Coordinates of C-alpha atoms in Angstrom, one line a residue:
Chain A
D1 CA 62.0 101.4 113.5
S2 CA 62.2 101.0 117.3
G3 CA 59.6 98.4 117.4
V4 CA 57.4 100.4 119.8
T5 CA 54.0 101.3 118.4
Q6 CA 51.9 104.2 119.6
T7 CA 48.4 105.1 118.5
P8 CA 47.0 107.4 117.5
K9 CA 49.6 109.7 116.0
H10 CA 47.5 112.8 116.4
L11 CA 44.6 113.6 118.7
I12 CA 42.6 116.8 118.8
T13 CA 40.0 117.2 121.5
A14 CA 38.2 119.8 123.6
T15 CA 38.8 120.8 127.2
G16 CA 37.1 118.6 129.8
Q17 CA 37.2 115.6 127.6
R18 CA 38.9 112.2 128.2
V19 CA 41.3 110.4 125.8
T20 CA 43.2 107.1 125.8
L21 CA 46.7 106.7 124.3
R22 CA 47.9 103.3 123.4
C23 CA 51.3 101.7 123.3
S24 CA 52.6 98.3 122.2
P25 CA 56.2 97.7 123.5
R26 CA 59.0 96.0 121.6
S27 CA 58.6 92.2 121.4
G28 CA 60.1 90.8 124.5
D29 CA 60.2 94.0 126.5
L30 CA 58.3 93.8 129.8
S31 CA 58.8 97.4 131.0
V32 CA 56.8 100.3 129.6
Y33 CA 57.4 104.0 130.4
W34 CA 55.3 107.1 129.6
Y35 CA 56.8 110.5 129.0
Q36 CA 55.3 113.9 128.3
Q37 CA 57.1 116.5 126.2
S38 CA 55.6 120.0 126.3
L39 CA 56.8 122.8 124.0
D40 CA 60.5 123.4 124.4
Q41 CA 60.6 121.1 127.4
G42 CA 62.5 118.0 128.1
L43 CA 60.9 114.6 128.4
Q44 CA 59.0 114.5 131.7
F45 CA 58.7 111.1 133.2
L46 CA 55.1 110.1 134.1
I47 CA 55.0 106.5 135.0
Q48 CA 56.5 103.0 134.5
Y49 CA 55.0 99.6 134.5
Y50 CA 56.7 96.2 134.5
N51 CA 54.8 93.1 133.5
G52 CA 51.5 94.6 134.5
E53 CA 52.6 96.2 137.8
E54 CA 53.3 99.9 138.4
R55 CA 56.9 100.3 139.4
A56 CA 57.7 104.0 139.4
K57 CA 55.8 107.3 139.3
G58 CA 57.0 110.6 138.2
N59 CA 55.1 113.9 137.8
I60 CA 51.9 112.4 136.8
L61 CA 48.7 114.3 137.5
E62 CA 45.8 112.7 139.4
R63 CA 43.7 113.3 136.2
F64 CA 46.0 110.9 134.4
S65 CA 46.2 107.2 134.9
A66 CA 47.8 104.2 133.1
Q67 CA 47.8 100.5 133.1
Q68 CA 49.6 97.6 131.4
F69 CA 47.6 94.7 130.2
P70 CA 48.5 90.9 130.2
D71 CA 49.5 91.2 126.6
L72 CA 52.0 93.9 127.8
H73 CA 50.4 96.8 125.8
S74 CA 49.8 99.9 127.9
E75 CA 47.3 102.7 127.9
L76 CA 47.5 106.2 129.2
N77 CA 44.2 107.7 130.1
L78 CA 44.0 111.5 130.3
S79 CA 40.7 113.0 131.7
S80 CA 39.3 116.4 132.4
L81 CA 41.7 117.7 129.8
E82 CA 43.0 121.2 130.1
L83 CA 44.7 123.4 127.5
G84 CA 48.1 122.8 129.3
D85 CA 47.8 119.1 128.6
S86 CA 48.6 119.7 125.0
A87 CA 51.9 117.9 124.4
L88 CA 53.7 115.0 122.8
Y89 CA 53.2 111.8 124.8
F90 CA 55.9 109.2 124.3
C91 CA 55.9 105.6 125.2
A92 CA 59.1 103.7 125.7
S93 CA 59.9 100.1 126.5
S94 CA 62.9 98.2 127.8
A95 CA 63.8 94.7 128.8
A96 CA 65.1 95.6 132.2
D97 CA 63.2 95.1 135.4
R98 CA 65.2 96.4 138.3
G99 CA 67.0 99.4 136.8
P100 CA 68.2 100.6 133.5
Y101 CA 71.7 99.2 133.4
N102 CA 72.6 98.0 129.9
S103 CA 69.0 98.3 128.9
P104 CA 68.3 101.6 127.3
L105 CA 64.8 102.8 126.6
H106 CA 63.4 102.4 123.1
F107 CA 60.8 105.0 122.2
G108 CA 57.8 105.1 120.0
N109 CA 57.1 108.0 117.7
G110 CA 54.7 109.6 120.1
T111 CA 51.1 110.8 120.1
R112 CA 50.6 114.5 119.6
L113 CA 47.7 115.7 121.8
T114 CA 46.1 119.0 121.1
V115 CA 43.4 120.3 123.5
T116 CA 41.3 123.2 122.2
Chain B
D1 CA 64.0 121.1 140.2
Q2 CA 65.8 120.2 137.0
Q3 CA 68.2 117.4 137.9
V4 CA 69.6 117.1 134.4
K5 CA 70.5 120.2 132.6
Q6 CA 71.5 121.0 129.0
N7 CA 72.4 124.7 129.1
S8 CA 72.9 125.1 125.4
P9 CA 69.6 125.1 123.5
S10 CA 71.4 125.0 120.2
L11 CA 74.7 124.5 118.6
S12 CA 76.0 125.0 115.0
V13 CA 79.0 123.1 113.7
Q14 CA 80.7 122.9 110.3
E15 CA 80.6 119.5 108.6
G16 CA 83.7 117.5 109.3
R17 CA 84.4 119.3 112.6
I18 CA 83.8 118.1 116.1
S19 CA 80.5 118.6 117.8
I20 CA 80.5 118.8 121.6
L21 CA 77.3 118.6 123.5
N22 CA 77.3 119.1 127.3
C23 CA 75.1 118.0 130.1
D24 CA 75.2 118.6 133.9
Y25 CA 73.4 116.7 136.6
T26 CA 72.9 117.4 140.3
N27 CA 71.9 114.1 141.8
S28 CA 75.0 112.1 142.9
M29 CA 72.9 108.9 143.0
F30 CA 72.8 108.8 139.2
D31 CA 75.0 106.1 138.0
Y32 CA 74.0 105.4 134.4
F33 CA 73.9 108.1 131.6
L34 CA 72.6 108.0 128.1
W35 CA 72.4 110.1 125.0
Y36 CA 69.5 110.1 122.6
K37 CA 69.0 111.7 119.2
K38 CA 65.6 113.0 118.1
Y39 CA 64.5 113.9 114.6
P40 CA 61.3 115.8 114.0
A41 CA 58.2 113.7 114.0
E42 CA 60.1 110.7 115.5
G43 CA 60.7 109.4 118.9
P44 CA 64.1 109.7 120.6
T45 CA 66.7 107.1 119.4
F46 CA 69.3 105.7 121.7
L47 CA 72.8 106.6 120.8
I48 CA 75.3 105.7 123.5
S49 CA 75.5 105.2 127.3
I50 CA 78.0 105.1 130.0
S51 CA 78.0 103.8 133.6
S52 CA 79.6 105.6 136.5
I53 CA 82.4 103.1 136.7
K54 CA 83.8 104.4 133.5
D55 CA 84.9 107.8 132.3
K56 CA 84.7 107.3 128.6
N57 CA 82.7 105.1 126.2
E58 CA 83.2 105.2 122.4
D59 CA 81.1 103.9 119.6
G60 CA 82.2 104.8 116.1
R61 CA 82.0 108.6 115.7
F62 CA 80.3 109.1 119.1
T63 CA 82.2 109.3 122.4
V64 CA 80.7 110.1 125.8
F65 CA 82.9 111.4 128.6
L66 CA 81.8 111.4 132.2
N67 CA 83.4 113.6 134.9
K68 CA 81.8 112.4 138.2
S69 CA 83.5 114.9 140.4
A70 CA 82.1 117.8 138.3
K71 CA 78.8 115.9 137.7
H72 CA 79.2 116.6 134.0
L73 CA 79.0 114.5 130.8
S74 CA 79.6 115.4 127.2
L75 CA 79.0 113.8 123.8
H76 CA 81.6 114.2 121.1
I77 CA 80.7 113.6 117.5
V78 CA 83.7 113.4 115.2
P79 CA 83.5 114.1 112.3
S80 CA 80.1 115.8 112.3
Q81 CA 77.9 115.1 109.3
P82 CA 74.8 116.9 108.1
G83 CA 72.7 113.8 109.0
D84 CA 73.7 114.4 112.6
S85 CA 71.5 117.5 112.7
A86 CA 68.9 116.7 115.3
V87 CA 67.9 117.4 118.9
Y88 CA 70.2 115.6 121.4
F89 CA 68.9 114.6 124.9
C90 CA 71.0 113.4 127.7
A91 CA 69.4 111.3 130.4
A92 CA 70.5 110.0 133.8
A93 CA 69.2 107.0 135.8
S94 CA 69.8 105.2 139.0
G95 CA 68.4 102.1 140.5
T96 CA 65.0 103.6 140.9
Y97 CA 63.7 102.9 137.4
K98 CA 63.4 106.6 136.5
Y99 CA 65.3 108.0 133.5
I100 CA 65.5 111.7 133.9
F101 CA 66.0 113.7 130.7
G102 CA 67.5 117.1 130.0
T103 CA 65.7 119.7 127.8
G104 CA 67.8 118.9 124.7
T105 CA 70.3 120.7 122.5
R106 CA 69.5 121.3 118.9
L107 CA 72.5 120.5 116.7
K108 CA 72.8 121.9 113.2
V109 CA 75.7 120.6 111.1
L110 CA 76.4 123.0 108.2
A111 CA 77.5 121.5 104.9

């Protein structure tokens, strides 16, 4: 058990809809990362937050947004969903602020999103 | 542009033998490298890491080698066990907070 909790585990929704994915980081970790894994693809970095502030952005679409709350949990909001958004969405946390050194990411078990 | 590449989608190895998983990167700014293991229906689990000031790091049966001039790293598992069967991802990072992952190699250890 990594200590990172993601809910829900599975989500099935229709095109055009909006969903929210939730992540609770490991106790004591201030950084939260979101990754997307599509079929046969690697883990694509979406966005990182540290203690409530956005720190880095990757290939995140404008239809997607995220935030980290004062209690450090994070939510990833996906709107105007398209079939191609179907993927596994992983949240990870780490203790590090400025950089990853000696502070690997710890992943949750992911949310599988299916858009029909 | 795939900055971290794992060119072998799959690998099969006999139990007890050595498994060697390879990873290449293109960005010379990367200075921290990690390997993760992923079982089905679970998130990736951290295995081992190495910083660019080293060329080898060992943890039990797992050893990671880094060749900076070739921009290449490898993970050696000795001896391989059936429980090692999983998808292995390499990742690279620099001081910009982003961890960039490869596409993974599926390892199957045959009993």
